[in-house]
Tab-separated table of C-alpha atoms in Angstrom:
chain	number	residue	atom	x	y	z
A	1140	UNK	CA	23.576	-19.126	-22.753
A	1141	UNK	CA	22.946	-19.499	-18.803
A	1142	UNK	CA	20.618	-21.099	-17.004
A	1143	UNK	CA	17.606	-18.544	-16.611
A	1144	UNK	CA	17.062	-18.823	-20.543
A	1145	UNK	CA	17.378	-15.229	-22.621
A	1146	UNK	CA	20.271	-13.656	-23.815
A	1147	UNK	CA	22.280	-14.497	-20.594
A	1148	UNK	CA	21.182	-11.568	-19.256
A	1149	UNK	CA	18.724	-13.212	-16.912
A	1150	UNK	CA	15.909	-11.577	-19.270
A	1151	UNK	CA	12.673	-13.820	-20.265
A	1152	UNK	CA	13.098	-17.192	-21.032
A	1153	UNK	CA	13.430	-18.515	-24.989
A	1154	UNK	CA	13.688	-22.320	-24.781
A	1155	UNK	CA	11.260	-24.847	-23.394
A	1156	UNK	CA	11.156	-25.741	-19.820
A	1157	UNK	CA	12.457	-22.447	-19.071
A	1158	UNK	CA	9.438	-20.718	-18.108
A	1159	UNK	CA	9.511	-22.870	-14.969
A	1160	UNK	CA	13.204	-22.699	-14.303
A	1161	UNK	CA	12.506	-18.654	-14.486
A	1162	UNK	CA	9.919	-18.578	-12.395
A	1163	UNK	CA	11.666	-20.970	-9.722
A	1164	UNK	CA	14.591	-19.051	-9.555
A	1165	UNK	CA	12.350	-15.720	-8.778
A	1166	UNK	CA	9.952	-16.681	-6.824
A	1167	UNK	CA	8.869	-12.996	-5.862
A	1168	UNK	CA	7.106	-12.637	-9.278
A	1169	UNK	CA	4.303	-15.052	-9.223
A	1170	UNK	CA	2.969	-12.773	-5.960
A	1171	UNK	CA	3.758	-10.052	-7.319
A	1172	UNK	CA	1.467	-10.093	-10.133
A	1173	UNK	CA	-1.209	-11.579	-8.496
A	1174	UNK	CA	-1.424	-9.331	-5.538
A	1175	UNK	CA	-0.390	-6.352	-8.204
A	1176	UNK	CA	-3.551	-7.260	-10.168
A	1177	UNK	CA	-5.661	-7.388	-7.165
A	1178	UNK	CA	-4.475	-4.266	-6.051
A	1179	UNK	CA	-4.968	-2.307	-9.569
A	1180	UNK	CA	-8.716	-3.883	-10.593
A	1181	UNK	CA	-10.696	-1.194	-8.035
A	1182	UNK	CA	-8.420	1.172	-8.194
A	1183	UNK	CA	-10.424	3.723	-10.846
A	1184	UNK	CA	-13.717	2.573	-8.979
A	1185	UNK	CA	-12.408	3.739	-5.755
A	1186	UNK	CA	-10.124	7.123	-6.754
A	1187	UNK	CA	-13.579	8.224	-8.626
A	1188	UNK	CA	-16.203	7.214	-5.563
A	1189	UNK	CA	-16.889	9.548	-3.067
A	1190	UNK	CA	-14.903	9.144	0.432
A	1191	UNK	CA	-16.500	9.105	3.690
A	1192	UNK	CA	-17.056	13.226	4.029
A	1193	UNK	CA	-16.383	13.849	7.783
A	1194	UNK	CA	-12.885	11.489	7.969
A	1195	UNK	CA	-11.735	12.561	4.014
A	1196	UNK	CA	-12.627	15.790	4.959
A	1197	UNK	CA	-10.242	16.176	8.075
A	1198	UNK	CA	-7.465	14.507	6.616
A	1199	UNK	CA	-7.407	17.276	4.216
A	1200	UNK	CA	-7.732	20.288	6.168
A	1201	UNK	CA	-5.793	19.314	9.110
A	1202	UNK	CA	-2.785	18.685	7.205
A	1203	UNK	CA	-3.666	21.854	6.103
A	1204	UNK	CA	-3.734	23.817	8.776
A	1205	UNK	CA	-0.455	21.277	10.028
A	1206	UNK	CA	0.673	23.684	7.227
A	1207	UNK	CA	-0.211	27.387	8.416
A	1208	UNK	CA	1.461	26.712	11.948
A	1209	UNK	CA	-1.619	25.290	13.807
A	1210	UNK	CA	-1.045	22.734	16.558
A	1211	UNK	CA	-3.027	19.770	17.215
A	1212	UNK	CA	-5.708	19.945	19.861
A	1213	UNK	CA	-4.455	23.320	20.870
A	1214	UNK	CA	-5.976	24.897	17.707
A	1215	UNK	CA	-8.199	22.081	16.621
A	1216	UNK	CA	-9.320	18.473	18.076
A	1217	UNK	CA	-7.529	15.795	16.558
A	1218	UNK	CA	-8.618	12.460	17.899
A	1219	UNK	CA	-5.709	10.450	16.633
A	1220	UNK	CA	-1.945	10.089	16.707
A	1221	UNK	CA	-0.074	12.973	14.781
A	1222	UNK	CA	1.751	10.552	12.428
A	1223	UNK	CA	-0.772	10.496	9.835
A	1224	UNK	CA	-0.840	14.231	9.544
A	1225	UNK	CA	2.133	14.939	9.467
A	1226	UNK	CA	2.653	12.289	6.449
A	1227	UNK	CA	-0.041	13.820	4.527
A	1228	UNK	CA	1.265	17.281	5.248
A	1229	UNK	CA	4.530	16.464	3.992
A	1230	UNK	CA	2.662	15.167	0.611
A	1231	UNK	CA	0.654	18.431	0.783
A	1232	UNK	CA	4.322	20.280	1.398
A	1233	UNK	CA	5.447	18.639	-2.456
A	1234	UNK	CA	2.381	17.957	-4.124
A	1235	UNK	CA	0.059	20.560	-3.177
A	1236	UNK	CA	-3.135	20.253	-1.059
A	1237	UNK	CA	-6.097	18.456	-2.757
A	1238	UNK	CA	-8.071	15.176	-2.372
A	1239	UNK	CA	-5.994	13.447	-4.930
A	1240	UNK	CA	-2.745	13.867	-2.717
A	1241	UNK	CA	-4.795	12.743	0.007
A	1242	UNK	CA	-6.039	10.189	-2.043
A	1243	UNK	CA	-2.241	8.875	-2.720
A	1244	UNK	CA	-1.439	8.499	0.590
A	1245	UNK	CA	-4.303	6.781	1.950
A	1246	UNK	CA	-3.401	4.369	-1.663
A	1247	UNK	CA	0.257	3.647	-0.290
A	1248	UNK	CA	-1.157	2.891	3.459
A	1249	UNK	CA	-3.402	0.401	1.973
A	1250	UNK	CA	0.061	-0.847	-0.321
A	1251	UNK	CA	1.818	-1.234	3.122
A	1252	UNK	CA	-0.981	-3.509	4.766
A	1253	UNK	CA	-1.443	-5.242	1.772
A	1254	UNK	CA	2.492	-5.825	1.267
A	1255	UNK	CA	2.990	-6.974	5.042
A	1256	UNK	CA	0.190	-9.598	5.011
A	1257	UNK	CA	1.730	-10.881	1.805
A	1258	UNK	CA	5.367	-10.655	3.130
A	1259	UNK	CA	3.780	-12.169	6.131
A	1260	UNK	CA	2.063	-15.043	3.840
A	1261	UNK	CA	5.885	-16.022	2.705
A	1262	UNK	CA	6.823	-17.768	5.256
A	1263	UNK	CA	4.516	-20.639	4.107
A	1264	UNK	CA	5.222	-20.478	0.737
A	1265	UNK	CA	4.870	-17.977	-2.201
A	1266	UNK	CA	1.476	-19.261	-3.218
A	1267	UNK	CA	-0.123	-18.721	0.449
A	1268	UNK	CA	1.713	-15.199	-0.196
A	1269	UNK	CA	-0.439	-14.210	-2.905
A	1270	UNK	CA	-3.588	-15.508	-0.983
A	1271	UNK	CA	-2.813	-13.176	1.728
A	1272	UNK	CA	-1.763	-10.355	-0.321
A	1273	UNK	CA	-4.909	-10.736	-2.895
A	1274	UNK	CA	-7.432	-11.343	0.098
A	1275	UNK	CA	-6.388	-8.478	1.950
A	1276	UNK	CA	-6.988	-6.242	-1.206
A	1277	UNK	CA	-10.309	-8.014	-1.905
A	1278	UNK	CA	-11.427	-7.264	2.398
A	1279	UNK	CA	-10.077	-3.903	2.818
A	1280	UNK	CA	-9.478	-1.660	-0.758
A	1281	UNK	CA	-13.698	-1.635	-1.695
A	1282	UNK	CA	-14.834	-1.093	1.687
A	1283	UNK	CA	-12.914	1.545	2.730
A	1284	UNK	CA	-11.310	3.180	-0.631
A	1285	UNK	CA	-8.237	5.399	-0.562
A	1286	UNK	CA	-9.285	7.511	2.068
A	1287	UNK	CA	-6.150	8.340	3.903
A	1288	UNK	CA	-6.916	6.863	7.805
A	1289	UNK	CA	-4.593	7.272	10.668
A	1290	UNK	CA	-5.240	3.382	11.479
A	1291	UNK	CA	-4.425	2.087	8.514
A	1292	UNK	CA	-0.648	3.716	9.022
A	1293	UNK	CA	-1.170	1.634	12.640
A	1294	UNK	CA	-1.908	-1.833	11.082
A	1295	UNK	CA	0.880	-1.238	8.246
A	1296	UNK	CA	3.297	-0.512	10.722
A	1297	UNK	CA	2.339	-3.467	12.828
A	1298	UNK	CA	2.420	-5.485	10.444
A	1299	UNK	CA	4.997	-5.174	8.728
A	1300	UNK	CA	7.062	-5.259	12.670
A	1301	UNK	CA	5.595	-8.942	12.575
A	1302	UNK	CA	6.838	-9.525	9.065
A	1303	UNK	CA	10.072	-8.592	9.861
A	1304	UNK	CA	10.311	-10.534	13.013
A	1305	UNK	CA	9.173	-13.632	11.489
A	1306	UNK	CA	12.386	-13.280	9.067
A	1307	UNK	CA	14.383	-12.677	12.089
C-alpha cells in the first residue's frame, strides 16, 4: 500500500482521509475539472449557434484560397496577421474545409486563453486558478462562440508568454 491510497499504483483512493491526501498531492486536478466543466457546459449551445457571417465567413474561405495558391492582400484583403490562416489552412490541409474545422480551431484558441489565465491564476494558488480559468470561459466562450479569430491566437499567445515568465 503507498501513500496516495489504491492499489499502489497511485490510482483513486480506497481508505478514509485519502481523498484529501490524493487531491493534495495533485493539485492540477481540482482546476482541471472545474475549468474543464466550465469549458464543456456551452459548448453544444455555441458549435450549433450561428457565427458572426462576415468574420466566420472569411476564416473559411481565405484559408481556402491559402489553399489554391492565393496570396494575402495580393489576391484578396486580409486585414490581419497571416498566422491565423495559415493555422486554419493547415486544419483545412487534414481535415477538410468546412465550418466545423473552422469551428475546432477557433475551440482550441479559446482552450489556449482559457488555459493561460488559469496557468496564470497558479501562482496564487490552485483555487484562484480555477477562478481565472472558469471566469474566463464564463466572459469570453458565449459572447463570442467558436468562431476562429485571428486575435484570439494574439491574446493566447500573450498570455501564455506571461504565464511562462511568471514561472521563470
Amino acid at each position: 500500500d503507498d501513500d496516495h491510497g489504491g492499489a499502489g499504483d497511485g490510482g483513486a483512493p480506497d481508505r478514509p482521509g485519502a481523498v484529501r491526501r490524493w487531491l493534495r498531492d495533485r493539485p492540477w486536478i481540482v482546476p482541471t475539472v472545474v475549468v474543464g466543466i466550465a469549458i464543456a457546459l456551452p459548448l453544444r449551445g455555441v458549435f450549433r449557434a450561428p457565427g458572426p457571417p462576415m468574420e466566420e465567413g472569411f476564416m473559411i474561405v481565405f484559408p481556402e484560397r491559402l489553399l489554391e495558391g492565393d496570396v494575402p492582400n495580393r489576391d484578396f484583403l486580409h486585414l490581419y496577421g497571416p498566422g491565423s490562416l495559415w493555422v486554419i489552412a493547415g486544419f483545412f490541409k487534414v481535415f477538410g474545409v468546412s465550418m466545423w474545422t473552422e469551428r475546432v480551431v477557433g475551440f482550441l484558441q479559446l482552450v489556449g486563453v482559457i488555459s493561460a489565465t488559469t496557468a496564470i491564476g497558479w501562482r496564487w494558488g490552485r483555487y484562484v486558478a480555477a477562478l481565472c480559468g472558469t471566469v474566463t470561459a464564463i466572459v469570453i466562450i458565449p459572447p463570442i462562440g467558436v468562431t476562429a479569430l485571428a486575435w484570439v491566437d494574439g491574446v493566447a499567445l500573450g498570455l501564455w508568454a506571461v504565464a511562462l515568465a511568471t514561472r521563470a
